[in-house]
Short mmCIF file of C-alpha atoms (C1' of nucleotides) in Angstrom, two decimals:
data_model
loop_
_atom_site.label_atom_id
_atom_site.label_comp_id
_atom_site.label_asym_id
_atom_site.label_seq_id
_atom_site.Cartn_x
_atom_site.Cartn_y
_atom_site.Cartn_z
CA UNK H 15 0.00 0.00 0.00
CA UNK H 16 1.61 3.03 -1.36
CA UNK H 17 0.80 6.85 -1.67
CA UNK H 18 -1.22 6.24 -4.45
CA UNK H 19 -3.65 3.80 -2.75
CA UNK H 20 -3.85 6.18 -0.04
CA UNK H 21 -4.92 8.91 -2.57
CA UNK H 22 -7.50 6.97 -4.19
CA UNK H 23 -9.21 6.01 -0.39
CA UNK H 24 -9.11 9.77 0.16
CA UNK H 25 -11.18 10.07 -2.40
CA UNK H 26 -13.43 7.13 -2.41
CA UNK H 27 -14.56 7.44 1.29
CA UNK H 28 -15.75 10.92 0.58
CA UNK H 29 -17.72 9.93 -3.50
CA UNK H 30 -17.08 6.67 -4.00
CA UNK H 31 -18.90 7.40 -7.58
CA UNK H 32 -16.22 9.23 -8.82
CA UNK H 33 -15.29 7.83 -12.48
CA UNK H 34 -11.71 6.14 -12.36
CA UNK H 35 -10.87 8.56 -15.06
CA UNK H 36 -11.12 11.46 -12.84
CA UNK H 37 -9.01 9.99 -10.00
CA UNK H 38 -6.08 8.91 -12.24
CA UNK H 39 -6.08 12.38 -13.62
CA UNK H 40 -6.19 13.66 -9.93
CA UNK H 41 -3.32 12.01 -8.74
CA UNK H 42 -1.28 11.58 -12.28
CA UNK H 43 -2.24 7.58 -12.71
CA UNK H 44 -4.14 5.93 -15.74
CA UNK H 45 -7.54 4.74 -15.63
CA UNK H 46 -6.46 1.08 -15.88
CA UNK H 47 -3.90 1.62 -13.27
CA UNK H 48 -6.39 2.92 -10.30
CA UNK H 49 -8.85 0.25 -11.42
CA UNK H 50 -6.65 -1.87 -10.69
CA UNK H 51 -5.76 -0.90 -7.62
CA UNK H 52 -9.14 -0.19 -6.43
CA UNK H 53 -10.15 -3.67 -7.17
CA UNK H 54 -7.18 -5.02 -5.21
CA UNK H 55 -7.91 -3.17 -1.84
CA UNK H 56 -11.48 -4.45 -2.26
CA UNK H 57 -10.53 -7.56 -2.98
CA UNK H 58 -8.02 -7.69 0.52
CA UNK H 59 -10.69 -5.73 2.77
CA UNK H 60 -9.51 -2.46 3.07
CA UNK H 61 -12.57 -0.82 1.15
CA UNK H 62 -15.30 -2.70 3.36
CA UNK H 63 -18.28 -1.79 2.17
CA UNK H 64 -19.56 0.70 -0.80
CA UNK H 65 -23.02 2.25 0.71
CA UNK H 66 -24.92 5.49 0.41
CA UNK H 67 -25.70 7.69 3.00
CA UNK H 68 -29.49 8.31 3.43
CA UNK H 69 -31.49 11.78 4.76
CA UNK H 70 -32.76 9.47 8.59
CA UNK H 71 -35.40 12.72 8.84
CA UNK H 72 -37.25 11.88 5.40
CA UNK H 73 -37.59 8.03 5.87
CA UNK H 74 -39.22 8.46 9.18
CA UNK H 75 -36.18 8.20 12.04
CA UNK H 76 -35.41 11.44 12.95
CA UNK H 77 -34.72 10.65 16.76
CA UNK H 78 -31.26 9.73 17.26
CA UNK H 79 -29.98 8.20 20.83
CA UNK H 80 -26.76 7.16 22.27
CA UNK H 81 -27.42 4.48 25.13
CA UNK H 82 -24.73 3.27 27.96
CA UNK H 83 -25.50 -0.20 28.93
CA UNK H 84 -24.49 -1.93 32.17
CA UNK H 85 -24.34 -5.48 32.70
CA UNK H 86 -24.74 -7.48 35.76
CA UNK H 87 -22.36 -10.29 34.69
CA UNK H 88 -19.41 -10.12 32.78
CA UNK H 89 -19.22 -13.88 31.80
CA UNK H 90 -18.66 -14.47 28.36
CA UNK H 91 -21.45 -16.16 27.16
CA UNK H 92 -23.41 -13.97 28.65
CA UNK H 93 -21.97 -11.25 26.89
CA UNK H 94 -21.97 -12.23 23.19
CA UNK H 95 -25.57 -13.29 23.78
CA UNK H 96 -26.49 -9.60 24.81
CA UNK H 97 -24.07 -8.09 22.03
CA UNK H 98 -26.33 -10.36 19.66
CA UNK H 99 -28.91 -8.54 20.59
CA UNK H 100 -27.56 -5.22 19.65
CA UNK H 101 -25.74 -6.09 16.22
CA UNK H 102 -28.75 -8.08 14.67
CA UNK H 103 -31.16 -4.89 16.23
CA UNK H 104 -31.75 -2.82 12.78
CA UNK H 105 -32.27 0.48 15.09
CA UNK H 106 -28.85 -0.86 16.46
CA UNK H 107 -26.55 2.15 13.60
CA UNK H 108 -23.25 1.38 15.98
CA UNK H 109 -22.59 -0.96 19.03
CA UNK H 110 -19.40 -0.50 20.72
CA UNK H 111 -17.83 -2.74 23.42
CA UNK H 112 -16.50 -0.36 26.00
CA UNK H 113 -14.16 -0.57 29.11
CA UNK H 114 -15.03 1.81 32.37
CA UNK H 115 -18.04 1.48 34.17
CA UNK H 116 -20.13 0.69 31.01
CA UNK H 117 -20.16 -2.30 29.08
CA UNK H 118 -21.72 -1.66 25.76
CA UNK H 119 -22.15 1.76 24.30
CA UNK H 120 -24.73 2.14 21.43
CA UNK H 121 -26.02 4.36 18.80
CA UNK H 122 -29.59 4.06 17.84
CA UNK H 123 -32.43 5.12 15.51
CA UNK H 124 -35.48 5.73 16.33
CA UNK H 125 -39.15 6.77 14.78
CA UNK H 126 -40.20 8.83 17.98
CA UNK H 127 -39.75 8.69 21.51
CA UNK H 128 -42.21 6.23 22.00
CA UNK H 129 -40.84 4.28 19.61
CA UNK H 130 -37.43 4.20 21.39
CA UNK H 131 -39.33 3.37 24.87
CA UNK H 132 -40.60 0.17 23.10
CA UNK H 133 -37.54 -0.74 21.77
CA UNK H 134 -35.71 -0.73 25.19
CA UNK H 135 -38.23 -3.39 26.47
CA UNK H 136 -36.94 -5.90 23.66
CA UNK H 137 -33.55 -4.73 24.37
CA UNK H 138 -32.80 -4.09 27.72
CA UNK H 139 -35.74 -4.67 30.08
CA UNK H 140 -35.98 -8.45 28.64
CA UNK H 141 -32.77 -8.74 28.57
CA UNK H 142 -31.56 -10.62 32.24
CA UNK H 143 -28.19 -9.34 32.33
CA UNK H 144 -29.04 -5.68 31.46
CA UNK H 145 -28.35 -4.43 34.78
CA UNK H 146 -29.36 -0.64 33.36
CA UNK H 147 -29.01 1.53 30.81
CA UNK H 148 -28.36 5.60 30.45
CA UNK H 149 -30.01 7.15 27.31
CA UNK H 150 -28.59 10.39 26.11
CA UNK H 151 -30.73 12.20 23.42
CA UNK H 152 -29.20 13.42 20.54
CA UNK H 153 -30.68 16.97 20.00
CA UNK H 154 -28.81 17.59 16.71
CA UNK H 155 -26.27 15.33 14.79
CA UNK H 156 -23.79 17.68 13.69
CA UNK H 157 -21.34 15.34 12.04
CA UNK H 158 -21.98 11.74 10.61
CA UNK H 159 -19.72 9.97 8.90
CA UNK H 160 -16.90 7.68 8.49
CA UNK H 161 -14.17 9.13 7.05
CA UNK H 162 -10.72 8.10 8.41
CA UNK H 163 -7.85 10.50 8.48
CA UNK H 164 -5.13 9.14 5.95
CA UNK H 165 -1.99 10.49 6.27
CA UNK H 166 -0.03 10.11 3.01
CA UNK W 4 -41.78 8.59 -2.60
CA UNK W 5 -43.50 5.52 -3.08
CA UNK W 6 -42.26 1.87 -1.96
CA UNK W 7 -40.18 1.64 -5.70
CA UNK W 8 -38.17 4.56 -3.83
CA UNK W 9 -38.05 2.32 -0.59
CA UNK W 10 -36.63 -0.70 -2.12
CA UNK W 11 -34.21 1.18 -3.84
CA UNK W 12 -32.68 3.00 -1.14
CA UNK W 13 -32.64 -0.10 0.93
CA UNK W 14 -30.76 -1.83 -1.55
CA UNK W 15 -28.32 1.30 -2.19
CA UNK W 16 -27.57 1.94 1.76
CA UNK W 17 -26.14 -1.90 1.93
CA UNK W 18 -24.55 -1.54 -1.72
CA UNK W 19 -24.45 1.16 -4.01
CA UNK W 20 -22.59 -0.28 -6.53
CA UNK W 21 -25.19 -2.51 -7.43
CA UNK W 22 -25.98 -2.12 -11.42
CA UNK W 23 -29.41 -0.52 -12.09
CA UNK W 24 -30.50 -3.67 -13.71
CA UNK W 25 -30.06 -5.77 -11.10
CA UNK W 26 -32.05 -3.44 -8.59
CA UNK W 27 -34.61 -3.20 -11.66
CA UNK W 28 -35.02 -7.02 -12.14
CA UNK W 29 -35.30 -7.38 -8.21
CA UNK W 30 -38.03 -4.53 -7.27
CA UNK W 31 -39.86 -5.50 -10.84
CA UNK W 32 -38.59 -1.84 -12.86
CA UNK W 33 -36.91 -1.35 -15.87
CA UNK W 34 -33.22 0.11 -15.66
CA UNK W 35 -34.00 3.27 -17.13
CA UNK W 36 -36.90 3.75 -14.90
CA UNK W 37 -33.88 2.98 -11.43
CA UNK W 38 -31.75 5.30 -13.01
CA UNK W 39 -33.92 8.09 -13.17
CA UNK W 40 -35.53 7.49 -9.75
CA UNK W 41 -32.04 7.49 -8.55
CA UNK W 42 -30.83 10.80 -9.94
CA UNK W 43 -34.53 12.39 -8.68
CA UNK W 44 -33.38 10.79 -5.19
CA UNK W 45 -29.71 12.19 -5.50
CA UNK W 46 -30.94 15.75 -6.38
CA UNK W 47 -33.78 15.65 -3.59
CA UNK W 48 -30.93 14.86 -1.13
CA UNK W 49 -32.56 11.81 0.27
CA UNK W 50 -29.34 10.40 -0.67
CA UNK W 51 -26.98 12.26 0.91
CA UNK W 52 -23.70 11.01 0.11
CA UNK W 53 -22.15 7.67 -1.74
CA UNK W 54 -19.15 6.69 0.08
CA UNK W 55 -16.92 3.46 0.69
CA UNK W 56 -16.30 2.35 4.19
CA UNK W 57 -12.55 1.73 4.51
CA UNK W 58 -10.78 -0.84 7.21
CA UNK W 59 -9.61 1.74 10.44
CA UNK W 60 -7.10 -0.92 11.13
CA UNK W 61 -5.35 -1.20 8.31
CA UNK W 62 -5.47 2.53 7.85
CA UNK W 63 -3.22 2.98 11.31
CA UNK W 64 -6.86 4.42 13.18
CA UNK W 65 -7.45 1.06 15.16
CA UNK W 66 -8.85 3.41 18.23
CA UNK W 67 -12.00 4.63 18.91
CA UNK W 68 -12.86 6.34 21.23
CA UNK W 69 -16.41 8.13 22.93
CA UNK W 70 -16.17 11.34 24.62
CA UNK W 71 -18.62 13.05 26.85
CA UNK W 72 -18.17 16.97 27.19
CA UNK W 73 -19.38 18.74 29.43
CA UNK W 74 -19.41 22.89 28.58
CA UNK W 75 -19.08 25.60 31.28
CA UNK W 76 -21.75 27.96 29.55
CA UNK W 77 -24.80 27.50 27.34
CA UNK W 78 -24.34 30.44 25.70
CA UNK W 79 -25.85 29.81 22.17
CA UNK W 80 -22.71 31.54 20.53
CA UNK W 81 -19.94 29.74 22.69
CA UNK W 82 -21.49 26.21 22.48
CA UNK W 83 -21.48 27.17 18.14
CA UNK W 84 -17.64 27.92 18.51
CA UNK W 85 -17.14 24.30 20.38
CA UNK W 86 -18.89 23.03 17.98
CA UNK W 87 -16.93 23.95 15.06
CA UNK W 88 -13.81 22.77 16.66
CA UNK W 89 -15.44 19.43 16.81
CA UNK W 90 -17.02 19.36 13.64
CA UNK W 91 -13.94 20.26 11.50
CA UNK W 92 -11.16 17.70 13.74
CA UNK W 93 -11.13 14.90 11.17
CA UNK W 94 -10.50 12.79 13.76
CA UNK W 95 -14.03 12.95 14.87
CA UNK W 96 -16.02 10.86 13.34
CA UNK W 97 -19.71 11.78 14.73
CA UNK W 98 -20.74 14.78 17.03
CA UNK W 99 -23.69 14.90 19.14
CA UNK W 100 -25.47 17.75 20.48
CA UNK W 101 -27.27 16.27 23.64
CA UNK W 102 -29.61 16.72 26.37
CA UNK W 103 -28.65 16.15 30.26
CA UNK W 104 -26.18 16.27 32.27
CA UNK W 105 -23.35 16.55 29.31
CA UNK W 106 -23.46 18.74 26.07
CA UNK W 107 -22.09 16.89 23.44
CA UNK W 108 -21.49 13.20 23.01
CA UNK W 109 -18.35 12.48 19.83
CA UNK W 110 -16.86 9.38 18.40
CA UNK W 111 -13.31 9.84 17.65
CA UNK W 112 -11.01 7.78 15.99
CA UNK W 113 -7.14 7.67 16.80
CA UNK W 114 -4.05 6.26 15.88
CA UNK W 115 -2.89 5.38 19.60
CA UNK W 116 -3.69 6.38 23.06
CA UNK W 117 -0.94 8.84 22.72
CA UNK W 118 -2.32 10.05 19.60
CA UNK W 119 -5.52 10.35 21.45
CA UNK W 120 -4.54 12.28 24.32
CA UNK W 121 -2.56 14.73 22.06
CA UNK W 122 -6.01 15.25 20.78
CA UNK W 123 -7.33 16.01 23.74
CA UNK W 124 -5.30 19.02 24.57
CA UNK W 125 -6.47 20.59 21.38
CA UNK W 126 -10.16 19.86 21.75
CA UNK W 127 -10.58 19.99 25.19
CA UNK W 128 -8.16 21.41 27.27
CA UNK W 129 -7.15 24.65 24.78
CA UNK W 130 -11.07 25.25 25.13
CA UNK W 131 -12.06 27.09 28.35
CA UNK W 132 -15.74 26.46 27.29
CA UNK W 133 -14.67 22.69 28.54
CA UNK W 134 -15.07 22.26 32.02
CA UNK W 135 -14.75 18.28 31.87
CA UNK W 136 -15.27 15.26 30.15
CA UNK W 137 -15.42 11.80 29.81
CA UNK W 138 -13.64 9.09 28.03
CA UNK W 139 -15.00 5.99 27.30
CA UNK W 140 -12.61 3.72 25.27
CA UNK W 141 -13.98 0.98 23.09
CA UNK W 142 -12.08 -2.33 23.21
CA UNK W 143 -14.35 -3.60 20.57
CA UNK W 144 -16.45 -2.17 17.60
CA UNK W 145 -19.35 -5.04 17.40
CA UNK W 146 -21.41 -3.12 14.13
CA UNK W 147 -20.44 0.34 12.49
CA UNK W 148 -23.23 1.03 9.90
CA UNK W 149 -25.37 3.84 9.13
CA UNK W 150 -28.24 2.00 7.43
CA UNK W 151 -31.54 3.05 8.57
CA UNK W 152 -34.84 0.80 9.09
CA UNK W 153 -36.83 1.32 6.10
CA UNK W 154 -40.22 0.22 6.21
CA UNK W 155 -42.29 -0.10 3.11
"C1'" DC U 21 24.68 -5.90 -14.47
"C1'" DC U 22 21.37 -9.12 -15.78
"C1'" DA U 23 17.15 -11.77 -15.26
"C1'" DT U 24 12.78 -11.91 -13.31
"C1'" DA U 25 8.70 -10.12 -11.49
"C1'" DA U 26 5.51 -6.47 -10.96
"C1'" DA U 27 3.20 -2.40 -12.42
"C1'" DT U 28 2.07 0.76 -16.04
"C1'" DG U 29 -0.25 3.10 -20.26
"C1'" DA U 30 -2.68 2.76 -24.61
"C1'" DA U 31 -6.12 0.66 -27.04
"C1'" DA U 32 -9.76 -2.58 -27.63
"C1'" DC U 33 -13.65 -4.36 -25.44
"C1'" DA U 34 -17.60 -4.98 -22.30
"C1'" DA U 35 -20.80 -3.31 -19.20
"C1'" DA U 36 -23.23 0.13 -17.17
"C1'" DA U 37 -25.43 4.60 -17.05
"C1'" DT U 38 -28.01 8.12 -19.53
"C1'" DT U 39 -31.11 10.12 -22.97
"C1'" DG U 40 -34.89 10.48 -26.56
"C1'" DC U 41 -39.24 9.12 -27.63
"C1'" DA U 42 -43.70 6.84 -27.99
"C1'" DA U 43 -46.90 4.25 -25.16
"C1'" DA U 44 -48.96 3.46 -20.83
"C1'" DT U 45 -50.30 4.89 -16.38
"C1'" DT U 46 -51.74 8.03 -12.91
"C1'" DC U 47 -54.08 12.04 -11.28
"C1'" DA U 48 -57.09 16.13 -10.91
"C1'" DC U 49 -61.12 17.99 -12.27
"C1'" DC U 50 -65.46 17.93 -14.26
"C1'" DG A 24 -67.26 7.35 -14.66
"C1'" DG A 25 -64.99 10.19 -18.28
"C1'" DT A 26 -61.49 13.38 -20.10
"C1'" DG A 27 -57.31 15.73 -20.67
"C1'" DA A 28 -52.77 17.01 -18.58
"C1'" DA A 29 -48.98 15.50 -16.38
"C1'" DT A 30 -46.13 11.97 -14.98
"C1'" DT A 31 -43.91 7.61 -15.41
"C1'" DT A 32 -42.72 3.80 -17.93
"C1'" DG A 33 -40.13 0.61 -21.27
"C1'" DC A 34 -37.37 0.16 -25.27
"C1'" DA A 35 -33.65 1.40 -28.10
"C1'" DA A 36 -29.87 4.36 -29.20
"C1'" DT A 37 -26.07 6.85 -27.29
"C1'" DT A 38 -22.59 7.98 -24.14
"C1'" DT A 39 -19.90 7.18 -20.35
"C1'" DT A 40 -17.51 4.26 -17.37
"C1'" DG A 41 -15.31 0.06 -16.11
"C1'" DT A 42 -12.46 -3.96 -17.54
"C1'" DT A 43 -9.17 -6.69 -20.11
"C1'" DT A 44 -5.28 -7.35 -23.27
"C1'" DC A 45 -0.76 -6.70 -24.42
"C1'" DA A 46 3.59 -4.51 -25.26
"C1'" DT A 47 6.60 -1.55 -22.58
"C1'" DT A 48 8.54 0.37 -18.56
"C1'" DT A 49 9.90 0.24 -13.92
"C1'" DA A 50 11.27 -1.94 -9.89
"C1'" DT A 51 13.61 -6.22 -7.39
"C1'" DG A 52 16.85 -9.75 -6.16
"C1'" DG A 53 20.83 -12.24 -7.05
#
DNA sequence: CCATAAATGAAACAAAATTGCAAATTCACC
DNA sequence: GGTGAATTTGCAATTTTGTTTCATTTATGG
């Protein structure tokens, strides 16, 4: 992975629809050469995924929370059951595995409030080894995205 | 936006490199008739962005971390100057502008724990609007996604 | 310095996106 | 329910983009 790859990820994690054309001419490669190169890196895993980014307000989830979760055991069976939970949850946007007092730290979508309050009885208040949970509401998301720094 | 829109988004959030004919011959449309539902959908800014999701790890980010800030004043013009300090650190990957006890809630990506705490001092501790926060470190990241639940 | 391997550009090729147009569908109004 | 306008559709032609081929160049290891 040179310079070059880096260049290309630069650009592909901001417009992944940019034409191949445009990229080699951006950072003095041919066409052939970055598709190439772009199909290699997806090929080995370092582009994951190629998605678009959708407006949550217009299809109907405008409520965003962030939710710390506290278990009452840490065994490990336990734990990948709950974090089963969470992944397969569609609400579920992010589900982190935290150290600290917390055990699992999500992200979450929601229709409406109410919406959210039934969702925490499938996910936490069924759940046996949710010992609590904190939500935080999310009054405005002012950044959302994924871009990783890449330092040439 | 009927449920022709629906199905296309929800195939475009998981992968929006798939060809207009396939998406046709799935939801039952003809290519042409995708395509052009697409561009209306681009222009409208339901789809926001079109983006590839690149490996952290590989790219030498394998930290995340989520932050809880606390500000000093509510002042509508100081809280917009934290704010912009946030938004623009490409390190930060989401920002959150909460309710309760803390003020913003950010995901923030970082090359080490040293990395990290350099990061601090510029975000947090060169800000006098700061008076604390919060760092929760994530050992593990169980789902990263930003697709939405679309329901037709 | 040479031989080998890897990567490149140019051109041909294939696939996908985009556009023009006539037919079909939907919608608002009577 | 019927009628006309507006919208949407499918098909086919066109254009753009992505992919492969191949000869050449550039890098690599002995």
């Amino acid at each position: 992975m040179d310079s070059f790859d880096k260049e290309i990820l630069k650009i592909l994690q901001k417009n992944n629809l940019t034409p191949q054309r445009d990229i080699g001419e951006t950072i003095g490669l041919s066409p052939a050469a970055v598709q190439r190169r772009v199909k290699r890196m997806r090929e080995e895993g370092i582009i994951k995924h190629d998605i678009s980014i959708l407006e949550r307000e217009t299809l109907g989830n405008p409520v965003t929370l962030i939710v710390e979760v506290f278990l009452e055991s840490e065994q490990i069976d336990l734990i990948d059951e709950t974090k089963k939970s969470f992944v397969s949850c569609s609400a579920v946007q992010q589900c982190y595995y935290v150290t600290g007092e917390s055990d699992f730290v999500l992200i979450i979508v929601a229709k409406s409030m109410a919406d959210y309050e039934k969702l925490t009885r499938e996910l936490f208040f069924a759940n046996k080894n949710v010992k609590r949970f904190r939500t935080v509401v999310a009054m405005g998301v002012e950044k959302l995205g994924l871009n990783i720094p890449i330092t040439l």
